[in-house]
Short mmCIF file of C-alpha atoms in Angstrom, two decimals:
data_model
loop_
_atom_site.label_atom_id
_atom_site.label_comp_id
_atom_site.label_asym_id
_atom_site.label_seq_id
_atom_site.Cartn_x
_atom_site.Cartn_y
_atom_site.Cartn_z
CA UNK L 17 99.39 129.84 73.59
CA UNK L 18 96.89 127.96 75.67
CA UNK L 19 97.93 124.78 77.58
CA UNK L 20 101.70 125.01 76.53
CA UNK L 21 102.87 125.28 80.17
CA UNK L 22 100.81 122.27 81.19
CA UNK L 23 102.03 120.10 78.39
CA UNK L 24 105.63 121.20 79.12
CA UNK L 25 105.00 119.59 82.65
CA UNK L 26 103.99 116.26 81.05
CA UNK L 27 106.97 116.43 78.68
CA UNK L 28 109.34 116.89 81.64
CA UNK L 29 108.15 113.63 83.09
CA UNK L 30 108.45 111.78 79.87
CA UNK L 31 112.15 112.96 79.57
CA UNK L 32 113.01 111.42 82.92
CA UNK L 33 113.61 107.71 82.85
CA UNK L 34 111.30 105.40 84.76
CA UNK L 35 113.40 104.90 87.85
CA UNK L 36 114.00 108.64 88.22
CA UNK L 37 112.02 111.35 90.01
CA UNK L 38 112.62 114.79 88.51
CA UNK L 39 112.41 117.84 90.87
CA UNK L 40 108.88 118.94 91.65
CA UNK L 41 108.12 121.85 89.24
CA UNK L 42 106.23 124.14 91.63
CA UNK L 43 106.85 127.13 89.33
CA UNK L 44 105.35 125.30 86.42
CA UNK L 45 102.22 124.25 88.45
CA UNK L 46 101.81 127.85 89.70
CA UNK L 47 101.98 129.19 86.11
CA UNK L 48 99.34 126.66 84.90
CA UNK L 49 97.07 127.61 87.84
CA UNK L 50 97.45 131.22 87.09
CA UNK L 51 96.59 130.60 83.46
CA UNK L 52 93.45 128.65 84.43
CA UNK L 53 92.41 131.46 86.85
CA UNK L 54 92.82 134.01 84.03
CA UNK L 55 90.83 131.76 81.54
CA UNK L 56 88.09 131.29 84.12
CA UNK L 57 87.70 135.02 84.80
CA UNK L 58 87.61 135.80 81.11
CA UNK L 59 84.96 133.08 80.70
CA UNK L 60 82.86 134.49 83.56
CA UNK L 61 83.00 137.94 82.07
CA UNK L 62 82.02 136.65 78.59
CA UNK L 63 79.30 134.48 79.93
CA UNK L 64 77.74 137.48 81.85
CA UNK L 65 78.03 139.63 78.70
CA UNK L 66 76.43 136.94 76.59
CA UNK L 67 73.53 136.48 79.01
CA UNK L 68 72.89 140.18 79.51
CA UNK L 69 73.41 141.48 75.96
CA UNK L 70 72.41 138.22 74.08
CA UNK L 71 75.64 137.92 72.32
CA UNK L 72 75.78 134.44 70.91
CA UNK L 73 79.07 135.22 68.96
CA UNK L 74 80.88 134.72 72.28
CA UNK L 75 79.78 131.22 72.69
CA UNK L 76 82.59 129.58 70.64
CA UNK L 77 85.27 131.60 72.58
CA UNK L 78 83.73 130.49 75.86
CA UNK L 79 83.77 126.90 74.77
CA UNK L 80 87.47 127.11 73.53
CA UNK L 81 88.50 128.49 76.85
CA UNK L 82 86.48 125.87 78.86
CA UNK L 83 88.22 123.13 76.80
CA UNK L 84 91.60 124.75 77.64
CA UNK L 85 90.66 124.81 81.26
CA UNK L 86 89.67 121.07 81.21
CA UNK L 87 92.95 120.21 79.33
CA UNK L 88 95.01 122.13 81.89
CA UNK L 89 93.41 120.31 84.65
CA UNK L 90 93.94 116.95 83.02
CA UNK L 91 97.66 117.69 82.51
CA UNK L 92 98.14 118.84 86.15
CA UNK L 93 96.26 115.65 87.43
CA UNK L 94 98.46 113.43 85.12
CA UNK L 95 101.57 115.14 86.31
CA UNK L 96 100.70 114.64 89.97
CA UNK L 97 99.48 111.18 89.45
CA UNK L 98 102.58 109.99 87.60
CA UNK L 99 104.86 111.56 90.35
CA UNK L 100 102.77 109.65 92.95
CA UNK L 101 103.28 106.36 91.20
CA UNK L 102 106.91 106.96 90.90
CA UNK L 103 107.15 107.74 94.67
CA UNK L 104 105.29 104.66 95.50
CA UNK L 105 107.66 102.58 93.32
CA UNK L 106 110.64 104.25 95.22
CA UNK L 107 109.25 102.89 98.49
CA UNK L 108 109.29 99.36 97.07
CA UNK L 109 112.84 99.90 95.62
CA UNK L 110 114.58 101.73 98.40
CA UNK L 111 112.51 100.77 101.46
CA UNK L 112 111.15 103.11 104.14
CA UNK L 113 114.14 105.42 104.06
CA UNK L 114 114.76 107.34 100.79
CA UNK L 115 118.17 108.72 99.82
CA UNK L 116 118.48 112.53 100.33
CA UNK L 117 118.86 113.15 96.61
CA UNK L 118 115.35 111.77 96.05
CA UNK L 119 113.77 113.46 99.08
CA UNK L 120 115.11 116.68 97.83
CA UNK L 121 113.14 116.38 94.53
CA UNK L 122 109.82 115.91 96.34
CA UNK L 123 107.46 118.60 97.55
CA UNK L 124 106.28 118.81 101.13
CA UNK L 125 102.82 117.23 100.24
CA UNK L 126 104.57 114.41 98.40
CA UNK L 127 106.92 113.73 101.47
CA UNK L 128 103.64 113.58 103.55
CA UNK L 129 102.07 111.30 101.07
CA UNK L 130 105.18 109.09 101.15
CA UNK L 131 105.13 108.86 104.97
CA UNK L 132 101.42 107.95 104.98
CA UNK L 133 101.87 105.29 102.38
CA UNK L 134 104.93 103.94 104.28
CA UNK L 135 102.80 103.69 107.46
CA UNK L 136 99.89 102.02 105.60
CA UNK L 137 102.21 99.44 104.04
CA UNK L 138 103.89 98.82 107.43
CA UNK L 139 100.58 98.29 109.07
CA UNK L 140 99.47 95.89 106.39
CA UNK L 141 102.71 93.92 106.64
CA UNK L 142 102.35 93.60 110.49
CA UNK L 143 98.84 92.21 109.98
CA UNK L 144 100.21 89.29 107.87
CA UNK L 145 102.06 86.23 109.01
CA UNK L 146 101.30 86.09 112.76
CA UNK L 147 103.11 87.91 115.49
CA UNK L 148 106.12 89.10 113.59
CA UNK L 149 104.33 90.08 110.47
CA UNK L 150 105.58 89.45 106.83
CA UNK L 151 107.84 91.74 104.95
CA UNK L 152 106.39 91.72 101.46
CA UNK L 153 109.02 94.04 100.11
CA UNK L 154 111.67 91.29 100.46
CA UNK L 155 112.59 89.01 97.41
CA UNK L 156 111.12 91.17 94.75
CA UNK L 157 112.74 88.70 92.41
CA UNK L 158 112.67 84.94 93.11
CA UNK L 159 116.10 84.01 94.62
CA UNK L 160 118.32 81.58 92.95
CA UNK L 161 120.04 80.74 96.29
CA UNK L 162 119.36 81.41 100.00
CA UNK L 163 122.80 82.85 100.59
CA UNK L 164 124.59 85.49 98.50
CA UNK L 165 128.10 87.00 98.63
CA UNK L 166 127.98 90.70 99.22
CA UNK L 167 130.61 93.56 99.45
CA UNK L 168 130.14 96.38 101.81
CA UNK L 169 130.29 99.71 100.04
CA UNK L 170 130.48 101.91 103.14
CA UNK L 171 130.97 101.59 106.92
CA UNK L 172 127.62 100.44 108.39
CA UNK L 173 128.49 99.05 111.75
CA UNK L 174 127.23 95.82 113.44
CA UNK L 175 124.68 93.60 111.63
CA UNK L 176 122.86 90.82 113.42
CA UNK L 177 121.49 87.82 111.58
CA UNK L 178 118.87 85.42 112.71
CA UNK L 179 121.20 82.83 114.47
CA UNK L 180 122.45 85.73 116.73
CA UNK L 181 125.79 86.09 114.87
CA UNK L 182 126.97 89.67 114.74
CA UNK L 183 128.84 90.78 111.72
CA UNK L 184 130.78 94.10 111.38
CA UNK L 185 130.06 95.69 108.04
CA UNK L 186 133.07 97.74 107.06
CA UNK L 187 133.89 99.38 103.76
CA UNK L 188 135.21 96.87 101.17
CA UNK L 189 134.69 93.80 103.36
CA UNK L 190 132.96 90.72 101.92
CA UNK L 191 130.51 88.54 103.44
CA UNK L 192 128.34 85.45 102.69
CA UNK L 193 124.85 86.26 104.14
CA UNK L 194 121.22 85.15 103.81
CA UNK L 195 119.65 86.91 100.89
CA UNK L 196 116.50 88.04 102.73
CA UNK L 197 118.61 89.68 105.56
CA UNK L 198 120.78 91.80 103.29
CA UNK L 199 118.30 92.59 100.38
CA UNK L 200 117.24 95.87 102.05
CA UNK L 201 120.84 97.01 102.53
CA UNK L 202 121.53 96.17 98.90
CA UNK L 203 118.62 98.49 97.88
CA UNK L 204 119.86 101.23 100.08
CA UNK L 205 123.32 101.19 98.65
CA UNK L 206 125.12 99.84 101.76
CA UNK L 207 125.90 96.46 100.22
CA UNK L 208 126.39 95.12 96.65
CA UNK L 209 125.89 91.72 95.34
CA UNK L 210 129.06 90.11 94.23
CA UNK L 211 128.58 88.17 91.14
CA UNK L 212 131.05 85.37 90.53
#
């Protein structure tokens, strides 16, 4: 049937929850593009035949194929746009370094787009707040307190806070740190917020 493969791409994204990025379905995209090419070539042949032989009975078929082409195009654009929005949200959630599991699900073009978005966001943040810039990815939710208790989930090494104090982050160690300094490490999975 017409457009089934394109609709399957959309359903694939719907099945994934909001925070997830399913693997890029290159095979599905290729199949939809091949279907579109076949529909276009059939339409071109029928249009030429309708013009030269004045066959008006081919016009409904031509219109149907054209509508199928437009629908396939809309489905591919929706698939790619939704993935782009998910990748953009991942930048805000995980920071500039994505976990390998997520990078594995991205195509080369999506990785390039992510890197360009990351650079654009960094340039914008440097332009704010004077010499040091302003990290607008911090404090995604308003903090209840400026310091939080965190537990280290894996060995990270030395971590310096603003007053020059260096803290050694070892697996299962607990620390009382400024929220804004460790929020990025919490998103990356190095630290976890210990709730009392």
